């Protein structure tokens, strides 16, 4: 699932602890899984944002020639409005969209 199409809320929402720990039986293990997924989402978002911003970068820019780039601002605002990676990971966890496996289990 793409983070752009996520149903995760933009604001902070209290999650049900029992729902989070239900799948693994351990709250901390569930949080660790979601944290790893949030890191993956964050790195995807960051690399895509940097790629888009590099399209607008002026390579021969002097300090005297700094100007406001409208497209760059619009791209930045779009990414600021997206839900945070932790919220997206939590929503994916609650919707059973995260695959995980334990190396201890066969």
PDB file of C-alpha atoms in Angstrom:
ATOM      1  CA  UNK A   1       0.000   0.000   0.000  1.00  0.00           C
ATOM      2  CA  UNK A   2       1.247   3.438  -0.872  1.00  0.00           C
ATOM      3  CA  UNK A   3       1.606   5.935   1.941  1.00  0.00           C
ATOM      4  CA  UNK A   4      -0.134   8.519  -0.250  1.00  0.00           C
ATOM      5  CA  UNK A   5      -3.315   6.426  -0.248  1.00  0.00           C
ATOM      6  CA  UNK A   6      -3.222   5.637   3.463  1.00  0.00           C
ATOM      7  CA  UNK A   7      -6.329   5.963   5.600  1.00  0.00           C
ATOM      8  CA  UNK A   8      -4.192   7.007   8.566  1.00  0.00           C
ATOM      9  CA  UNK A   9      -5.316  10.170  10.367  1.00  0.00           C
ATOM     10  CA  UNK A  10      -3.197  13.313  10.164  1.00  0.00           C
ATOM     11  CA  UNK A  11      -3.635  14.078  13.842  1.00  0.00           C
ATOM     12  CA  UNK A  12      -2.698  12.026  16.888  1.00  0.00           C
ATOM     13  CA  UNK A  13      -5.239   9.383  17.828  1.00  0.00           C
ATOM     14  CA  UNK A  14      -5.164   7.150  20.888  1.00  0.00           C
ATOM     15  CA  UNK A  15      -4.900   3.508  19.847  1.00  0.00           C
ATOM     16  CA  UNK A  16      -6.336   0.548  21.717  1.00  0.00           C
ATOM     17  CA  UNK A  17      -3.459  -1.262  23.430  1.00  0.00           C
ATOM     18  CA  UNK A  18      -5.262  -4.595  23.287  1.00  0.00           C
ATOM     19  CA  UNK A  19      -5.723  -4.359  19.521  1.00  0.00           C
ATOM     20  CA  UNK A  20      -2.029  -3.630  19.041  1.00  0.00           C
ATOM     21  CA  UNK A  21      -0.755  -6.541  21.116  1.00  0.00           C
ATOM     22  CA  UNK A  22      -3.422  -9.004  19.920  1.00  0.00           C
ATOM     23  CA  UNK A  23      -1.475 -10.277  16.886  1.00  0.00           C
ATOM     24  CA  UNK A  24       1.817 -11.030  18.628  1.00  0.00           C
ATOM     25  CA  UNK A  25       0.723 -11.427  22.225  1.00  0.00           C
ATOM     26  CA  UNK A  26       3.388  -8.913  23.243  1.00  0.00           C
ATOM     27  CA  UNK A  27       2.902  -5.154  23.150  1.00  0.00           C
ATOM     28  CA  UNK A  28       6.621  -4.389  22.852  1.00  0.00           C
ATOM     29  CA  UNK A  29       7.123  -6.803  19.975  1.00  0.00           C
ATOM     30  CA  UNK A  30       4.188  -5.232  18.141  1.00  0.00           C
ATOM     31  CA  UNK A  31       5.608  -1.755  18.694  1.00  0.00           C
ATOM     32  CA  UNK A  32       9.033  -2.879  17.450  1.00  0.00           C
ATOM     33  CA  UNK A  33       7.455  -4.258  14.261  1.00  0.00           C
ATOM     34  CA  UNK A  34       5.535  -1.025  13.697  1.00  0.00           C
ATOM     35  CA  UNK A  35       8.680   1.033  14.374  1.00  0.00           C
ATOM     36  CA  UNK A  36      10.605  -0.873  11.710  1.00  0.00           C
ATOM     37  CA  UNK A  37       7.771  -0.330   9.241  1.00  0.00           C
ATOM     38  CA  UNK A  38       7.640   3.388  10.122  1.00  0.00           C
ATOM     39  CA  UNK A  39      11.376   3.631   9.381  1.00  0.00           C
ATOM     40  CA  UNK A  40      10.796   2.001   5.984  1.00  0.00           C
ATOM     41  CA  UNK A  41       7.975   4.428   5.192  1.00  0.00           C
ATOM     42  CA  UNK A  42      10.049   7.383   6.349  1.00  0.00           C
ATOM     43  CA  UNK A  43      13.001   6.436   4.155  1.00  0.00           C
ATOM     44  CA  UNK A  44      10.676   5.984   1.143  1.00  0.00           C
ATOM     45  CA  UNK A  45       9.085   9.380   1.755  1.00  0.00           C
ATOM     46  CA  UNK A  46      12.429  11.086   2.260  1.00  0.00           C
ATOM     47  CA  UNK A  47      14.032   9.656  -0.868  1.00  0.00           C
ATOM     48  CA  UNK A  48      10.995  10.550  -2.990  1.00  0.00           C
ATOM     49  CA  UNK A  49      10.883  14.079  -1.574  1.00  0.00           C
ATOM     50  CA  UNK A  50      14.587  14.645  -2.172  1.00  0.00           C
ATOM     51  CA  UNK A  51      14.264  13.313  -5.708  1.00  0.00           C
ATOM     52  CA  UNK A  52      11.424  15.730  -6.467  1.00  0.00           C
ATOM     53  CA  UNK A  53      13.186  18.680  -4.847  1.00  0.00           C
ATOM     54  CA  UNK A  54      16.374  17.975  -6.813  1.00  0.00           C
ATOM     55  CA  UNK A  55      14.407  18.494 -10.019  1.00  0.00           C
ATOM     56  CA  UNK A  56      13.938  22.139  -9.009  1.00  0.00           C
ATOM     57  CA  UNK A  57      17.457  22.748  -7.687  1.00  0.00           C
ATOM     58  CA  UNK A  58      19.554  25.352  -9.429  1.00  0.00           C
ATOM     59  CA  UNK A  59      23.089  24.055  -9.691  1.00  0.00           C
ATOM     60  CA  UNK A  60      24.803  27.392 -10.381  1.00  0.00           C
ATOM     61  CA  UNK A  61      23.104  29.360  -7.633  1.00  0.00           C
ATOM     62  CA  UNK A  62      24.815  32.358  -6.066  1.00  0.00           C
ATOM     63  CA  UNK A  63      23.871  33.787  -2.711  1.00  0.00           C
ATOM     64  CA  UNK A  64      22.761  36.955  -4.441  1.00  0.00           C
ATOM     65  CA  UNK A  65      20.452  35.071  -6.803  1.00  0.00           C
ATOM     66  CA  UNK A  66      18.230  33.243  -4.311  1.00  0.00           C
ATOM     67  CA  UNK A  67      14.598  33.343  -5.344  1.00  0.00           C
ATOM     68  CA  UNK A  68      11.374  31.700  -4.283  1.00  0.00           C
ATOM     69  CA  UNK A  69      10.475  28.595  -6.230  1.00  0.00           C
ATOM     70  CA  UNK A  70       6.691  28.031  -6.210  1.00  0.00           C
ATOM     71  CA  UNK A  71       6.817  24.413  -7.375  1.00  0.00           C
ATOM     72  CA  UNK A  72       9.306  23.503  -4.680  1.00  0.00           C
ATOM     73  CA  UNK A  73       7.081  25.045  -2.018  1.00  0.00           C
ATOM     74  CA  UNK A  74       4.014  23.169  -3.302  1.00  0.00           C
ATOM     75  CA  UNK A  75       5.870  19.832  -3.210  1.00  0.00           C
ATOM     76  CA  UNK A  76       7.047  20.526   0.332  1.00  0.00           C
ATOM     77  CA  UNK A  77       3.529  21.452   1.467  1.00  0.00           C
ATOM     78  CA  UNK A  78       2.131  18.239  -0.023  1.00  0.00           C
ATOM     79  CA  UNK A  79       4.563  16.123   1.989  1.00  0.00           C
ATOM     80  CA  UNK A  80       3.923  18.136   5.149  1.00  0.00           C
ATOM     81  CA  UNK A  81       0.189  17.362   4.897  1.00  0.00           C
ATOM     82  CA  UNK A  82       0.725  13.601   4.699  1.00  0.00           C
ATOM     83  CA  UNK A  83       0.250  11.543   7.874  1.00  0.00           C
ATOM     84  CA  UNK A  84       3.364  10.810   9.878  1.00  0.00           C
ATOM     85  CA  UNK A  85       5.107   7.474   9.193  1.00  0.00           C
ATOM     86  CA  UNK A  86       4.241   6.200  12.677  1.00  0.00           C
ATOM     87  CA  UNK A  87       0.542   6.854  12.082  1.00  0.00           C
ATOM     88  CA  UNK A  88       0.708   5.079   8.720  1.00  0.00           C
ATOM     89  CA  UNK A  89       2.510   2.098  10.268  1.00  0.00           C
ATOM     90  CA  UNK A  90      -0.049   1.897  13.082  1.00  0.00           C
ATOM     91  CA  UNK A  91      -2.928   1.975  10.594  1.00  0.00           C
ATOM     92  CA  UNK A  92      -1.269  -0.728   8.469  1.00  0.00           C
ATOM     93  CA  UNK A  93      -0.781  -2.849  11.609  1.00  0.00           C
ATOM     94  CA  UNK A  94      -4.421  -2.510  12.626  1.00  0.00           C
ATOM     95  CA  UNK A  95      -5.551  -3.330   9.061  1.00  0.00           C
ATOM     96  CA  UNK A  96      -3.323  -6.480   8.924  1.00  0.00           C
ATOM     97  CA  UNK A  97      -1.236  -5.068   6.065  1.00  0.00           C
ATOM     98  CA  UNK A  98       2.170  -5.652   7.675  1.00  0.00           C
ATOM     99  CA  UNK A  99       3.842  -9.002   7.116  1.00  0.00           C
ATOM    100  CA  UNK A 100       6.178 -10.115   9.869  1.00  0.00           C
ATOM    101  CA  UNK A 101       7.744 -13.347  11.002  1.00  0.00           C
ATOM    102  CA  UNK A 102       9.682 -14.425  14.032  1.00  0.00           C
ATOM    103  CA  UNK A 103      13.098 -16.027  13.432  1.00  0.00           C
ATOM    104  CA  UNK A 104      12.589 -18.195  16.539  1.00  0.00           C
ATOM    105  CA  UNK A 105       9.510 -19.917  15.138  1.00  0.00           C
ATOM    106  CA  UNK A 106       9.746 -22.598  12.471  1.00  0.00           C
TER     107      UNK A 106
END
